[in-house]
PDB file of C-alpha atoms and ligand atoms in Angstrom:
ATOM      1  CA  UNK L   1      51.301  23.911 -27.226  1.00  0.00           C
ATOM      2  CA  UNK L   2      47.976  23.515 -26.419  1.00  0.00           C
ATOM      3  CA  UNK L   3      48.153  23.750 -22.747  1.00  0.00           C
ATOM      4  CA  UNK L   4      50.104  27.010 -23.715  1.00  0.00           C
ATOM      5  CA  UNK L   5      46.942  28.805 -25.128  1.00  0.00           C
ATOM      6  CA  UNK L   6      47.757  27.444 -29.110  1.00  0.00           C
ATOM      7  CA  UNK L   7      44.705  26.530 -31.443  1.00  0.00           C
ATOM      8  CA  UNK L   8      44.448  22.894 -32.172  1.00  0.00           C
ATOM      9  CA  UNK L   9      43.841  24.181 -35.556  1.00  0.00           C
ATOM     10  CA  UNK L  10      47.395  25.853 -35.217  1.00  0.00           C
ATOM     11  CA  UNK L  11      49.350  23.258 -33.630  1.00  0.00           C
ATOM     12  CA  UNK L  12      47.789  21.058 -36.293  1.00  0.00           C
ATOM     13  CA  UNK L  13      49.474  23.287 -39.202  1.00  0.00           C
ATOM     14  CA  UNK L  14      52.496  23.648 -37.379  1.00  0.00           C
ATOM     15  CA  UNK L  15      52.891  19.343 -37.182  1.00  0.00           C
ATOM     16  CA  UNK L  16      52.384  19.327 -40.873  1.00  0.00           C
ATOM     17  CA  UNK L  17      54.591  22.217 -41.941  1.00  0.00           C
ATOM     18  CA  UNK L  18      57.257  21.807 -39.850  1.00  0.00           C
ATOM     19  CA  UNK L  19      60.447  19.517 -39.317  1.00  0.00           C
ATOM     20  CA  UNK L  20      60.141  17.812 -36.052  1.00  0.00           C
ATOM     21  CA  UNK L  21      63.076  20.613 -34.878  1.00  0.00           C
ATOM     22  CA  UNK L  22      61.270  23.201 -35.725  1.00  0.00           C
ATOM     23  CA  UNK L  23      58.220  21.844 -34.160  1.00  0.00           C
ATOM     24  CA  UNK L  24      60.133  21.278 -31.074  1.00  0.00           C
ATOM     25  CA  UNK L  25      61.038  25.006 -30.894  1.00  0.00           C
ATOM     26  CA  UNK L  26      57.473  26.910 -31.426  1.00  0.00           C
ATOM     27  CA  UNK L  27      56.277  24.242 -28.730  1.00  0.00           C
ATOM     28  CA  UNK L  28      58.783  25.978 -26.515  1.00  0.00           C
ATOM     29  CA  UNK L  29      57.011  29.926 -27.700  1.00  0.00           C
ATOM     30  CA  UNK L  30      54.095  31.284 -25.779  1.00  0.00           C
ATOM     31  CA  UNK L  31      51.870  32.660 -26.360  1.00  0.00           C
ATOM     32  CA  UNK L  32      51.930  36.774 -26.048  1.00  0.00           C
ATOM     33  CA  UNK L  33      49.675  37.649 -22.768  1.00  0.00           C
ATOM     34  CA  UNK L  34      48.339  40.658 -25.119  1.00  0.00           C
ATOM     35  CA  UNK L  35      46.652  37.652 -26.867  1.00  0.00           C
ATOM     36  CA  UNK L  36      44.971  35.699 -24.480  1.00  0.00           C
ATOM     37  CA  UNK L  37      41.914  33.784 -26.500  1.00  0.00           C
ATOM     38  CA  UNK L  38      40.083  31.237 -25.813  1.00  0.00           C
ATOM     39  CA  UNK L  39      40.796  28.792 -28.569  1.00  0.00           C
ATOM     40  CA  UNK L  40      38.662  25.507 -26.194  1.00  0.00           C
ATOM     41  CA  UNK L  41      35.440  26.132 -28.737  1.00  0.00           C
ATOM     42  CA  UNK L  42      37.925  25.431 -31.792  1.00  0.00           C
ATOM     43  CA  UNK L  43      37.915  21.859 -31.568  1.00  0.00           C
ATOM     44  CA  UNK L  44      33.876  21.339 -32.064  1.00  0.00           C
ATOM     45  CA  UNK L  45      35.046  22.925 -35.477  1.00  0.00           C
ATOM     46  CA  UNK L  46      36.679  22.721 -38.751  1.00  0.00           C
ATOM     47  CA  UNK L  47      38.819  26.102 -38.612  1.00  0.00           C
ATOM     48  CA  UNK L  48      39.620  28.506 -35.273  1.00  0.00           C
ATOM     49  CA  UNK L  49      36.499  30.539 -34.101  1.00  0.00           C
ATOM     50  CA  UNK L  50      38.068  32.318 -31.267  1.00  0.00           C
ATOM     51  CA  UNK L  51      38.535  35.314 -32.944  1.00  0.00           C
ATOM     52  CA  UNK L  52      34.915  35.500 -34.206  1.00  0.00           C
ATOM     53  CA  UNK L  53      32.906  38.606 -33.358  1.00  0.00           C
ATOM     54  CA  UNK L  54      29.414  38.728 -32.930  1.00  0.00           C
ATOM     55  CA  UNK L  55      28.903  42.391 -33.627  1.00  0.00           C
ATOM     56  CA  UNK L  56      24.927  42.797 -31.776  1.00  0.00           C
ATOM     57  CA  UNK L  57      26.943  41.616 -28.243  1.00  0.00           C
ATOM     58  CA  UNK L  58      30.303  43.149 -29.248  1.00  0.00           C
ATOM     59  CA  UNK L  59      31.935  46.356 -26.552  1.00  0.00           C
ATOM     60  CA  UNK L  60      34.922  48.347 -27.694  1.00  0.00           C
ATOM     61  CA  UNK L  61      37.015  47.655 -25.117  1.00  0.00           C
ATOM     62  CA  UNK L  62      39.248  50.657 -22.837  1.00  0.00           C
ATOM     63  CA  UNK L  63      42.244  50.259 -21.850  1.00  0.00           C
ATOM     64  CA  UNK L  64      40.992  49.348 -18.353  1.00  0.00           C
ATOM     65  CA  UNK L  65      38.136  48.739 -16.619  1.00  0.00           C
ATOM     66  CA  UNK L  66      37.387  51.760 -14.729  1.00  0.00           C
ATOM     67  CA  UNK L  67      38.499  54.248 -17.781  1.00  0.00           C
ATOM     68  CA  UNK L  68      36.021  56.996 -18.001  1.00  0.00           C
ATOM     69  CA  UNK L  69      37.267  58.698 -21.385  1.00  0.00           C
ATOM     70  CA  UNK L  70      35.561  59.395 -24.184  1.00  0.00           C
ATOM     71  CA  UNK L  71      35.335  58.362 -27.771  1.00  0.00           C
ATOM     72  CA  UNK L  72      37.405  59.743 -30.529  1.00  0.00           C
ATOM     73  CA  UNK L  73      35.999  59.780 -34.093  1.00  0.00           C
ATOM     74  CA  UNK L  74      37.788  59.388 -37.563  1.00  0.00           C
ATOM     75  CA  UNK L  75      36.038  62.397 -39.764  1.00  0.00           C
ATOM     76  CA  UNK L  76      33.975  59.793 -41.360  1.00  0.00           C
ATOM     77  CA  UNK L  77      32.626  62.376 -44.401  1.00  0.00           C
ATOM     78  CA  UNK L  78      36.638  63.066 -45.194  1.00  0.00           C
ATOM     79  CA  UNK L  79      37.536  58.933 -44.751  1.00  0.00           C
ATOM     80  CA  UNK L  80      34.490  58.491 -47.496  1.00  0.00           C
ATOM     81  CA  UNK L  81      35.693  61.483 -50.044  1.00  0.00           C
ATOM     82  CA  UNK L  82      39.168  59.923 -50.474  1.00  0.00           C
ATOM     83  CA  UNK L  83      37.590  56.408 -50.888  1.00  0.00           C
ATOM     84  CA  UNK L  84      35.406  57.867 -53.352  1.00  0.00           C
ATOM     85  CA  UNK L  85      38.183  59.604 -55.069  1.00  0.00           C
ATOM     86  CA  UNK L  86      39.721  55.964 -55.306  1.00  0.00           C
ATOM     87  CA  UNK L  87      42.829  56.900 -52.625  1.00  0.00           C
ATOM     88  CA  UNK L  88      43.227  55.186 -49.504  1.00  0.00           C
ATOM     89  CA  UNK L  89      43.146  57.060 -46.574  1.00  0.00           C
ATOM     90  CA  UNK L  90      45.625  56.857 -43.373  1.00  0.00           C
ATOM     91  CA  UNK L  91      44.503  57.849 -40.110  1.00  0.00           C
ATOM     92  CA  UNK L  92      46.862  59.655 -37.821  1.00  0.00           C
ATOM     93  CA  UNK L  93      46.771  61.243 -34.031  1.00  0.00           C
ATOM     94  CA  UNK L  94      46.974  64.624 -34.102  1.00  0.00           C
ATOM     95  CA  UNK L  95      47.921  66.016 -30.498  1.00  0.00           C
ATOM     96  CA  UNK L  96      46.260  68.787 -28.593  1.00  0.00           C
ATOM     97  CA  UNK L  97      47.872  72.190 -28.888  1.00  0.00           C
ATOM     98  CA  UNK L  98      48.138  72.126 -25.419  1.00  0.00           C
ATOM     99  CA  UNK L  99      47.221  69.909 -22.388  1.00  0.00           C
ATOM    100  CA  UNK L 100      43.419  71.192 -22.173  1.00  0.00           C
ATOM    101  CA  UNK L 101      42.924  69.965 -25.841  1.00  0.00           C
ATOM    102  CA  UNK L 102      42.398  66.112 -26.442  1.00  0.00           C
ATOM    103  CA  UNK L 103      44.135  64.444 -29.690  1.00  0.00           C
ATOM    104  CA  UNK L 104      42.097  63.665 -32.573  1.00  0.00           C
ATOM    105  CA  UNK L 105      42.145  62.033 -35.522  1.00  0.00           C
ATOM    106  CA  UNK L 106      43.064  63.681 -38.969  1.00  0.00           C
ATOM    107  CA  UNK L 107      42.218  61.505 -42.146  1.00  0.00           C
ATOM    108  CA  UNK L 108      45.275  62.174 -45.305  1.00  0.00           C
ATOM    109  CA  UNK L 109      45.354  60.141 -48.290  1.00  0.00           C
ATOM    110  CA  UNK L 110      48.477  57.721 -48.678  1.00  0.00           C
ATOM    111  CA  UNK L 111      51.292  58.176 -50.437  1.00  0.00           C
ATOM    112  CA  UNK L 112      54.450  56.965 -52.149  1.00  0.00           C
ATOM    113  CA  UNK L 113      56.687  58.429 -49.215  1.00  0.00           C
ATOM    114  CA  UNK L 114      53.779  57.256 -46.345  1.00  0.00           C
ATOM    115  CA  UNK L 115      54.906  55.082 -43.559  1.00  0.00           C
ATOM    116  CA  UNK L 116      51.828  53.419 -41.564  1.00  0.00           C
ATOM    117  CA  UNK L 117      50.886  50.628 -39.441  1.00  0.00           C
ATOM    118  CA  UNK L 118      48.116  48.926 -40.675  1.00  0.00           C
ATOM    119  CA  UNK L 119      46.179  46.899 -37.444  1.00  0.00           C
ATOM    120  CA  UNK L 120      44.499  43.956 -38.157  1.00  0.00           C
ATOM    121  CA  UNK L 121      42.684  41.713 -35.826  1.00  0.00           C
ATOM    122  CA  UNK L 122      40.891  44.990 -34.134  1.00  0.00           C
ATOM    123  CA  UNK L 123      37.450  43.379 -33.385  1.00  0.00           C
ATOM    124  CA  UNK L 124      39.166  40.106 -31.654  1.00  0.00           C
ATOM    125  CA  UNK L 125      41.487  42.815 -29.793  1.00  0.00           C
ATOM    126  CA  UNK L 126      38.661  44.868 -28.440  1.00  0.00           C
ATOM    127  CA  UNK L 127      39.496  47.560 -30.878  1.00  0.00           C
ATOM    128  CA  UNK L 128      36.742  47.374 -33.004  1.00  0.00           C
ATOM    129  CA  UNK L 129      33.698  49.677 -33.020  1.00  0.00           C
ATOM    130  CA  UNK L 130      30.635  48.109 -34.932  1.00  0.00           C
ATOM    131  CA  UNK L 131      28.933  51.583 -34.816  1.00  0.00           C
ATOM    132  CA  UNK L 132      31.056  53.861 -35.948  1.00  0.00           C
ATOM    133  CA  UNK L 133      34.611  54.900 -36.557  1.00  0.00           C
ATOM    134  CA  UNK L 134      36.047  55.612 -33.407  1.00  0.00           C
ATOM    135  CA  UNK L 135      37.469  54.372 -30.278  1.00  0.00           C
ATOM    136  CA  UNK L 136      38.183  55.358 -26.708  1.00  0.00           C
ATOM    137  CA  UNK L 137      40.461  58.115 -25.987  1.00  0.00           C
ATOM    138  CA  UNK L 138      42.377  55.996 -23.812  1.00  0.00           C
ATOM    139  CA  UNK L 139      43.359  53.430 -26.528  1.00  0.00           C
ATOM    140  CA  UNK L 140      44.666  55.964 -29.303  1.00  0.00           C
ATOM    141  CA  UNK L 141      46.845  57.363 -26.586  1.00  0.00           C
ATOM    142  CA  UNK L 142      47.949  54.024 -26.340  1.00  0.00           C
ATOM    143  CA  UNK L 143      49.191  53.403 -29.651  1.00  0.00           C
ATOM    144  CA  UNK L 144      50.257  56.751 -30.180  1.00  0.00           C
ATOM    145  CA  UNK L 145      54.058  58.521 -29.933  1.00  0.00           C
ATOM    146  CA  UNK L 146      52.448  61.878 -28.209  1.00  0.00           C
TER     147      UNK L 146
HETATM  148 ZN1   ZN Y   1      41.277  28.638 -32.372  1.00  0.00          ZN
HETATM  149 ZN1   ZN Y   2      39.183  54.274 -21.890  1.00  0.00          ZN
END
């Protein structure tokens, strides 16, 4: 498991939580090559660091290398007014009204009948942005159905 890119902090859990069958099988499971980290630090320490970020060195990352698009923002004062208001906000891709116009993001309040995707890990996926609320053009096309 190890030599398949698993934490020794994981495969650690996994040997105590699991029958030996079961064990047998996830040592069989790679790992996704969307989630390549580097888990080698881990063992100089009591719980997995790989995903740490250290925010004054950290990059949003594009979608590739050479990408040359631009940042889309979340309308930060509308994000704030619903958290005030105590709602949560949802953040969806709005599409251009035509192929000149870039998508942006619209900021609604949640409700009852909403159906999201809530992303976690962002930062330790290159998806984070420690300065503001946005991210690179190229990665909300990614994720979005446009
Ligand atoms: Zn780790
Ligand atoms: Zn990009």
């Amino acid at each position: 498991m190890l030599a398949k890119g698993r934490c020794c902090h994981q495969v650690e859990y996994l040997s105590k939580a699991c029958d030996i069958e079961t064990f047998a099988y996830l040592a069989t499971v790679g790992v996704s090559k969307n989630r390549l980290v580097d888990h080698q630090q881990c063992f100089q320490y009591p719980t997995c660091v790989a995903y740490n970020t250290d925010l004054d060195t950290y990059t949003t990352r594009h979608t590739n290398a050479d990408c040359i698009f631009s940042m889309v923002s979340t309308p930060y004062k509308e994000l704030t007014d619903l958290i005030s208001q105590g709602k949560t906000p949802l953040i969806s891709i709005e599409k251009g009204t035509d192929l000149n116009t870039r998508p942006r993001l619209r900021v609604f309040s949640r409700s009852k009948n909403s159906e999201y995707i809530a992303i976690s890990h962002v930062c330790a996926d290159g998806l984070g942005n420690p300065k503001e609320n946005a991210l690179p053009l190229c990665q909300v096309l990614q994720y979005s159905t446009i």
